Amino acid sequence: MTRSRSRSQPASRPRSLPRRPAHAPEGAGEPTPELVDVLTGLSRQNSVYRRTIAVCDQLADTALRGVDPTELTRVFAELVGKRIVLMDPTFRPRARAGGDNATPSPDWDRSDPSVERLLHALETQRRPLRVPSVPGSSLAQGCLVTPIVIAEDTLGYLLVLEEPDDSHPDDVDLLTATYAATLFALTLAHERTSTELGLRYLRTVVDALVSGHFLDAEDAREKAKSLGLLDSGGFRVCVIRWRDPGLVGTDDHGAAQILAALAVGLPGARATVRELGVVAIVPEPDRETTQTGMGGVPLSAWTWPEIWRGLSLHGGLTGGLSERLDRPELAPVGYGQAEQAVDLGLRLGRGGQLIDYHELGIYRLLLRIGDMGQLWRFAEEVLGPLISYDAAHGGELVTTLSVYLRHQSSPKQSARVLRVHANTVAYRAQRIETITGLDLTDADDRLLAQVALTIVESRTGQDGTG
Amino acid sequence: MIIAGLGAPQGPDVDGFVDQARALKAAGAGVLSITEPAPPATRVGPVAAAVVLHERVGAEVLLPAETADRTLPALQADLLGAHALGLRMVVCRTGSPRVAGDYPDAAQPWDVDSVRLIAALRGLNEGSDYRGVATRERTEFVIGASISTAAADVHHEVDRAEAKAQAGAHFLITDAIFDADEASLLLAALQARGMEIPVIASIAPFEGFRALERLRNEVPEMSATSTAARAAARVGDDRGEALEASLELIEKLRGLICGVLVHVPRGSQRPAIGLLQRLVELGSRS
């Protein structure tokens, strides 16, 4: 039996009851049992609030000294004598302190419906919740969870873990945890501001480098050094652009997602957001270093198309990649190359892919002609009759021409690729010359045909540079 | 409505507790209830026990919440946690501060009574917390309030019941009734006051005379009459007679109550199962 009649059996008395004033009338002085109960209660409340205020004062003092969230967690645990866990906004442990370090943090299985409901309640209620220790469930560890919020932002969660012998929840925990959550909010907000300022600085430097806003090679080198790029063997410039120009600049969420993906998949990359897309300076994965990304696999083990796929970016994004550059002052050149690569990718209908400038070949020259219509007209002048012939007869003369030119006009090699007899290839070559008026033994005519073919193939993305 | 009331399990092995609850549900209990708002230190807490029943037995569970020794923010944190885990039905009691027992030093601030707790839960249902700050999502608490049919001052008890209903209680639940005449008096007084709130009668037929003595001596508001004491003493520990006496008591209260909560003695559920089955029969006849 744990309860008794408090009116008749108070468990304890205040250490000293108020004395009867000297001038009080005789017989009016002895405190009644009810008064004793009230005084006892007030004395206890006073004690609880004093303890709470003392804890809060010391914690505030610590927070105002500018400590980081980990240190604040340690001090809070020490002050309240409990195990404390600081969780990040996605409910992953960020810092823990107090008690036996071997004691694990609550391991909430998100696939468990109870855990899912609790997380939903924390997200929507944004108020402290006490989670009981439920035997035989994934909620084996009881705790008080206090959201750390500023306005609409949830910066994390503060957990006060129940000890095995805590059968009766201590309300002081709630009072102190609620106050502590405010101090944690300030500390985390300060940390976030510092991080954001740092990121903003880095973006400014990236902007300056790719735009050529540096005094000389030495200045460019200093800027690259501040980005941590000089430690690697070289770098590339990568432009990531929405299919719809300008969307990134107006869609902060989309840009944030790209930056987050880069931070995980290419940890050494330094990026900035521009009107048409995200621009990143990416250290070339060094075969001799072990820098990792994408699930901890060394970046040097990946090809660029694999890295691009590993970033798992939105399908509407197209990337352009410069050649490898060794000197920071060449960053503007790299930026130009990446822009050209992504431009061509979009023009050629290769949206959603990473276009490597190095693999563009003849396209680099063609890129200089901004008017694609002019290129199409040229291709039609050279190969128009052949295309029409194929269309009318269901032929394969355009394909045959492409293979024939790629195999040094060798009927035998072309026949192997086309899976036909060499005589068939020779016959088709004659038909091609007749229809187009080209002389395939003439070097100039072969160049005309090759360029026209490249333009035609680019229309259908058959060039093989991706 | 037939409710079976259980004490919290003694330790972390809850299989026996779950089996007992399943048997009571099979016997006809539509709702289960945890009857101890603040079990001793070695037991599983009431919220945890209710969650176990809710998840493993698949039953709605009445959760007791006592304001004694607790602050309103702490109660809100407890009940929001319970709500997140699927518990909806809460019975609010003021209770008595814990001043003795195995852990006598649990001195805590105590700043609300059951009426304010009821009002706070109603606020959460309507989209604001006890401070009046809007919440993003409304809760769905079904709020119960306790009444004492053995109260020394019936008029005062009816006033309190009215205050609880006005604060937002959806139903009332009595303390364990031993004297049907005494209970009828109070329930009739509620009706006379024009209160149309549903009332659930609690009975603890298998706890007998010793339980009544304990209540008389240890619950400050309790004033069990000598008639009730004599009736309980007469029944003594004869469980067959206790069962019949309970049915007779419920018959007498017919028309005044809409449900019955049967306190199931720890470690012995057979007589309670028999009573639940008889209550189901009684309900189907009426």
Tab-separated table of C-alpha atoms in Angstrom, chain B residues 14-253:
chain	number	residue	atom	x	y	z
B	14	VAL	CA	3.928	-9.020	-19.221
B	15	ASP	CA	2.872	-12.258	-20.929
B	16	GLY	CA	0.674	-13.338	-18.024
B	17	PHE	CA	-0.871	-9.886	-17.889
B	18	VAL	CA	-1.653	-10.023	-21.604
B	19	ASP	CA	-3.112	-13.540	-21.329
B	20	GLN	CA	-5.329	-12.406	-18.470
B	21	ALA	CA	-6.551	-9.426	-20.480
B	22	ARG	CA	-7.285	-11.612	-23.514
B	23	ALA	CA	-9.358	-13.958	-21.378
B	24	LEU	CA	-11.318	-11.035	-19.931
B	25	LYS	CA	-11.931	-9.629	-23.390
B	26	ALA	CA	-13.126	-13.026	-24.587
B	27	ALA	CA	-15.469	-13.187	-21.602
B	28	GLY	CA	-17.200	-10.021	-22.752
B	29	ALA	CA	-15.168	-7.021	-21.653
B	30	GLY	CA	-15.497	-4.499	-24.497
B	31	VAL	CA	-12.985	-2.162	-22.901
B	32	LEU	CA	-10.065	-2.767	-20.544
B	33	SER	CA	-8.928	-0.404	-17.838
B	34	ILE	CA	-5.824	0.131	-15.783
B	35	THR	CA	-6.990	0.670	-12.242
B	36	GLU	CA	-3.836	1.950	-10.550
B	37	PRO	CA	-2.867	5.476	-11.540
B	38	ALA	CA	0.422	5.343	-9.641
B	39	PRO	CA	1.627	1.795	-9.066
B	40	PRO	CA	4.571	1.093	-6.766
B	41	ALA	CA	8.071	1.476	-8.058
B	42	THR	CA	8.609	-2.129	-9.034
B	43	ARG	CA	5.617	-2.183	-11.404
B	44	VAL	CA	5.159	-1.172	-14.981
B	45	GLY	CA	3.725	2.359	-15.293
B	46	PRO	CA	0.043	2.764	-16.138
B	47	VAL	CA	0.678	4.266	-19.586
B	48	ALA	CA	3.061	1.447	-20.484
B	49	ALA	CA	0.591	-1.154	-19.172
B	50	ALA	CA	-2.223	0.429	-21.171
B	51	VAL	CA	-0.058	0.493	-24.310
B	52	VAL	CA	0.718	-3.200	-23.840
B	53	LEU	CA	-3.009	-3.974	-23.629
B	54	HIS	CA	-3.861	-1.726	-26.556
B	55	GLU	CA	-1.213	-3.184	-28.842
B	56	ARG	CA	-1.145	-6.835	-27.810
B	57	VAL	CA	-4.780	-7.417	-26.902
B	58	GLY	CA	-6.220	-5.014	-29.464
B	59	ALA	CA	-8.558	-3.394	-26.988
B	60	GLU	CA	-9.566	0.134	-26.140
B	61	VAL	CA	-8.072	0.950	-22.754
B	62	LEU	CA	-9.177	3.365	-20.050
B	63	LEU	CA	-6.118	5.129	-18.680
B	64	PRO	CA	-6.238	6.686	-15.206
B	65	ALA	CA	-4.552	10.060	-14.756
B	66	GLU	CA	-4.126	11.565	-11.299
B	67	THR	CA	-3.145	15.151	-10.740
B	68	ALA	CA	-1.821	14.626	-7.226
B	69	ASP	CA	1.915	15.261	-7.015
B	70	ARG	CA	1.992	16.310	-10.671
B	71	THR	CA	2.223	19.558	-12.580
B	72	LEU	CA	-0.030	20.305	-15.527
B	73	PRO	CA	2.865	20.469	-18.060
B	74	ALA	CA	4.042	17.056	-16.885
B	75	LEU	CA	0.560	15.584	-17.103
B	76	GLN	CA	0.199	17.021	-20.581
B	77	ALA	CA	3.525	15.439	-21.619
B	78	ASP	CA	2.417	12.065	-20.219
B	79	LEU	CA	-0.957	12.154	-21.914
B	80	LEU	CA	0.354	13.409	-25.261
B	81	GLY	CA	2.793	10.493	-25.183
B	82	ALA	CA	-0.082	8.131	-24.405
B	83	HIS	CA	-2.180	9.655	-27.178
B	84	ALA	CA	0.678	9.224	-29.652
B	85	LEU	CA	0.762	5.555	-28.718
B	86	GLY	CA	-2.916	5.128	-29.504
B	87	LEU	CA	-4.575	5.614	-26.116
B	88	ARG	CA	-7.663	7.792	-26.229
B	89	MET	CA	-9.761	7.178	-23.109
B	90	VAL	CA	-8.540	8.931	-19.984
B	91	VAL	CA	-10.163	9.047	-16.566
B	92	CYS	CA	-9.081	12.164	-14.681
B	93	ARG	CA	-8.835	12.017	-10.931
B	94	THR	CA	-7.478	14.456	-8.408
B	95	GLY	CA	-6.167	11.682	-6.171
B	96	SER	CA	-4.150	12.116	-3.032
B	97	PRO	CA	-0.503	13.046	-2.696
B	98	ARG	CA	1.809	10.144	-2.073
B	99	VAL	CA	3.063	10.596	1.472
B	100	ALA	CA	3.930	7.095	2.589
B	101	GLY	CA	4.970	3.742	1.239
B	102	ASP	CA	8.090	2.267	-0.165
B	103	TYR	CA	9.227	5.543	-1.700
B	104	PRO	CA	8.060	8.229	0.690
B	105	ASP	CA	10.118	11.114	-0.632
B	106	ALA	CA	8.234	11.721	-3.841
B	107	ALA	CA	7.427	15.292	-2.964
B	108	GLN	CA	6.405	17.190	-6.061
B	109	PRO	CA	4.663	20.371	-7.052
B	110	TRP	CA	0.940	19.844	-7.345
B	111	ASP	CA	-0.850	22.591	-9.111
B	112	VAL	CA	-4.095	21.308	-10.598
B	113	ASP	CA	-7.095	19.241	-9.695
B	114	SER	CA	-9.010	16.934	-11.991
B	115	VAL	CA	-11.310	19.720	-13.230
B	116	ARG	CA	-8.355	21.664	-14.622
B	117	LEU	CA	-6.870	18.530	-16.130
B	118	ILE	CA	-10.193	17.811	-17.835
B	119	ALA	CA	-10.257	21.373	-19.155
B	120	ALA	CA	-6.680	20.983	-20.411
B	121	LEU	CA	-7.541	17.793	-22.300
B	122	ARG	CA	-10.622	19.434	-23.774
B	123	GLY	CA	-8.362	22.271	-24.901
B	124	LEU	CA	-6.050	19.800	-26.657
B	125	ASN	CA	-9.092	18.273	-28.357
B	126	GLU	CA	-10.079	21.728	-29.513
B	127	GLY	CA	-6.598	22.685	-30.711
B	128	SER	CA	-4.850	24.545	-27.915
B	129	ASP	CA	-2.672	23.528	-25.001
B	130	TYR	CA	-3.160	24.455	-21.347
B	131	ARG	CA	-1.498	27.830	-21.953
B	132	GLY	CA	-3.870	28.584	-24.803
B	133	VAL	CA	-1.159	28.128	-27.439
B	134	ALA	CA	-2.558	26.618	-30.639
B	135	THR	CA	-1.542	23.075	-31.548
B	136	ARG	CA	-0.971	21.869	-35.105
B	137	GLU	CA	-3.099	18.779	-34.667
B	138	ARG	CA	-6.055	18.199	-32.409
B	139	THR	CA	-6.117	15.261	-30.048
B	140	GLU	CA	-9.042	12.861	-29.771
B	141	PHE	CA	-9.223	12.216	-26.058
B	142	VAL	CA	-12.388	10.700	-24.651
B	143	ILE	CA	-12.390	12.306	-21.242
B	144	GLY	CA	-13.716	10.608	-18.133
B	145	ALA	CA	-14.112	12.037	-14.652
B	146	SER	CA	-14.472	10.231	-11.370
B	147	ILE	CA	-17.279	10.579	-8.851
B	148	SER	CA	-17.520	9.121	-5.401
B	149	THR	CA	-20.863	7.534	-4.607
B	150	ALA	CA	-19.788	7.196	-0.994
B	151	ALA	CA	-19.053	10.870	-0.570
B	152	ALA	CA	-20.040	12.243	2.803
B	153	ASP	CA	-21.485	15.377	1.205
B	154	VAL	CA	-23.667	14.346	-1.764
B	155	HIS	CA	-24.505	17.916	-2.662
B	156	HIS	CA	-20.825	18.834	-2.894
B	157	GLU	CA	-20.100	15.727	-4.986
B	158	VAL	CA	-22.874	16.615	-7.438
B	159	ASP	CA	-21.464	20.151	-7.685
B	160	ARG	CA	-18.045	18.692	-8.469
B	161	ALA	CA	-19.499	16.324	-11.057
B	162	GLU	CA	-21.254	19.236	-12.706
B	163	ALA	CA	-18.018	21.231	-12.741
B	164	LYS	CA	-16.232	18.280	-14.360
B	165	ALA	CA	-18.925	17.911	-17.014
B	166	GLN	CA	-18.793	21.623	-17.751
B	167	ALA	CA	-15.008	21.456	-17.980
B	168	GLY	CA	-15.322	18.882	-20.734
B	169	ALA	CA	-15.803	15.408	-19.281
B	170	HIS	CA	-17.552	13.063	-21.686
B	171	PHE	CA	-18.489	10.493	-19.050
B	172	LEU	CA	-18.332	9.854	-15.324
B	173	ILE	CA	-17.007	6.775	-13.634
B	174	THR	CA	-17.780	5.958	-10.019
B	175	ASP	CA	-15.439	4.655	-7.398
B	176	ALA	CA	-16.054	1.063	-6.325
B	177	ILE	CA	-19.709	0.815	-5.275
B	178	PHE	CA	-20.526	-1.343	-2.268
B	179	ASP	CA	-23.882	0.129	-1.382
B	180	ALA	CA	-26.460	0.347	-4.192
B	181	ASP	CA	-28.813	2.591	-2.219
B	182	GLU	CA	-26.075	5.071	-1.488
B	183	ALA	CA	-24.995	5.071	-5.151
B	184	SER	CA	-28.589	5.438	-6.359
B	185	LEU	CA	-28.956	8.477	-4.166
B	186	LEU	CA	-26.024	10.214	-5.809
B	187	LEU	CA	-26.855	9.122	-9.359
B	188	ALA	CA	-30.454	10.228	-8.940
B	189	ALA	CA	-29.199	13.565	-7.640
B	190	LEU	CA	-27.151	13.940	-10.836
B	191	GLN	CA	-30.233	13.300	-12.933
B	192	ALA	CA	-32.268	15.663	-10.810
B	193	ARG	CA	-29.644	18.323	-11.529
B	194	GLY	CA	-30.353	17.754	-15.234
B	195	MET	CA	-26.988	16.154	-16.045
B	196	GLU	CA	-27.300	13.766	-18.975
B	197	ILE	CA	-23.699	12.615	-18.924
B	198	PRO	CA	-23.170	8.822	-19.153
B	199	VAL	CA	-22.133	7.153	-15.903
B	200	ILE	CA	-20.119	3.949	-15.546
B	201	ALA	CA	-20.427	2.104	-12.267
B	202	SER	CA	-17.330	0.489	-10.791
B	203	ILE	CA	-17.621	-2.617	-8.684
B	204	ALA	CA	-14.938	-4.499	-6.832
B	205	PRO	CA	-16.880	-7.523	-5.634
B	206	PHE	CA	-13.938	-9.781	-5.074
B	207	GLU	CA	-11.995	-7.446	-2.864
B	208	GLY	CA	-14.580	-7.638	-0.115
B	209	PHE	CA	-14.506	-6.301	3.349
B	210	ARG	CA	-10.780	-5.675	3.541
B	211	ALA	CA	-10.895	-3.454	0.451
B	212	LEU	CA	-13.762	-1.469	1.882
B	213	GLU	CA	-11.917	-0.967	5.150
B	214	ARG	CA	-8.861	0.183	3.269
B	215	LEU	CA	-10.888	2.695	1.256
B	216	ARG	CA	-12.622	4.007	4.339
B	217	ASN	CA	-9.365	4.537	6.140
B	218	GLU	CA	-7.176	5.803	3.372
B	219	VAL	CA	-9.230	7.831	0.912
B	220	PRO	CA	-9.980	11.215	2.480
B	221	GLU	CA	-13.269	11.813	0.669
B	222	MET	CA	-14.563	8.318	1.301
B	223	SER	CA	-17.287	7.920	3.864
B	224	ALA	CA	-18.512	4.386	3.427
B	225	THR	CA	-21.606	3.927	5.502
B	226	SER	CA	-21.911	1.352	8.181
B	227	THR	CA	-24.623	-0.301	6.065
B	228	ALA	CA	-22.142	-0.824	3.279
B	229	ALA	CA	-19.582	-2.092	5.724
B	230	ARG	CA	-22.032	-4.591	7.091
B	231	ALA	CA	-23.035	-5.699	3.591
B	232	ALA	CA	-19.433	-6.225	2.569
B	233	ALA	CA	-18.672	-8.033	5.793
B	234	ARG	CA	-21.636	-10.313	5.226
B	235	VAL	CA	-20.390	-11.237	1.770
B	236	GLY	CA	-16.884	-11.697	3.136
B	237	ASP	CA	-14.638	-13.778	0.910
B	238	ASP	CA	-17.381	-16.003	-0.545
B	239	ARG	CA	-16.884	-15.308	-4.251
B	240	GLY	CA	-20.073	-16.992	-5.371
B	241	GLU	CA	-22.062	-14.813	-3.069
B	242	ALA	CA	-20.059	-11.777	-4.131
B	243	LEU	CA	-20.971	-12.444	-7.754
B	244	GLU	CA	-24.679	-12.671	-6.992
B	245	ALA	CA	-24.512	-9.573	-4.797
B	246	SER	CA	-22.839	-7.673	-7.640
B	247	LEU	CA	-25.523	-8.632	-10.120
B	248	GLU	CA	-28.162	-7.574	-7.627
B	249	LEU	CA	-26.346	-4.263	-7.161
B	250	ILE	CA	-26.177	-3.628	-10.916
B	251	GLU	CA	-29.870	-4.497	-11.275
B	252	LYS	CA	-30.677	-1.865	-8.691
B	253	LEU	CA	-28.712	0.752	-10.613
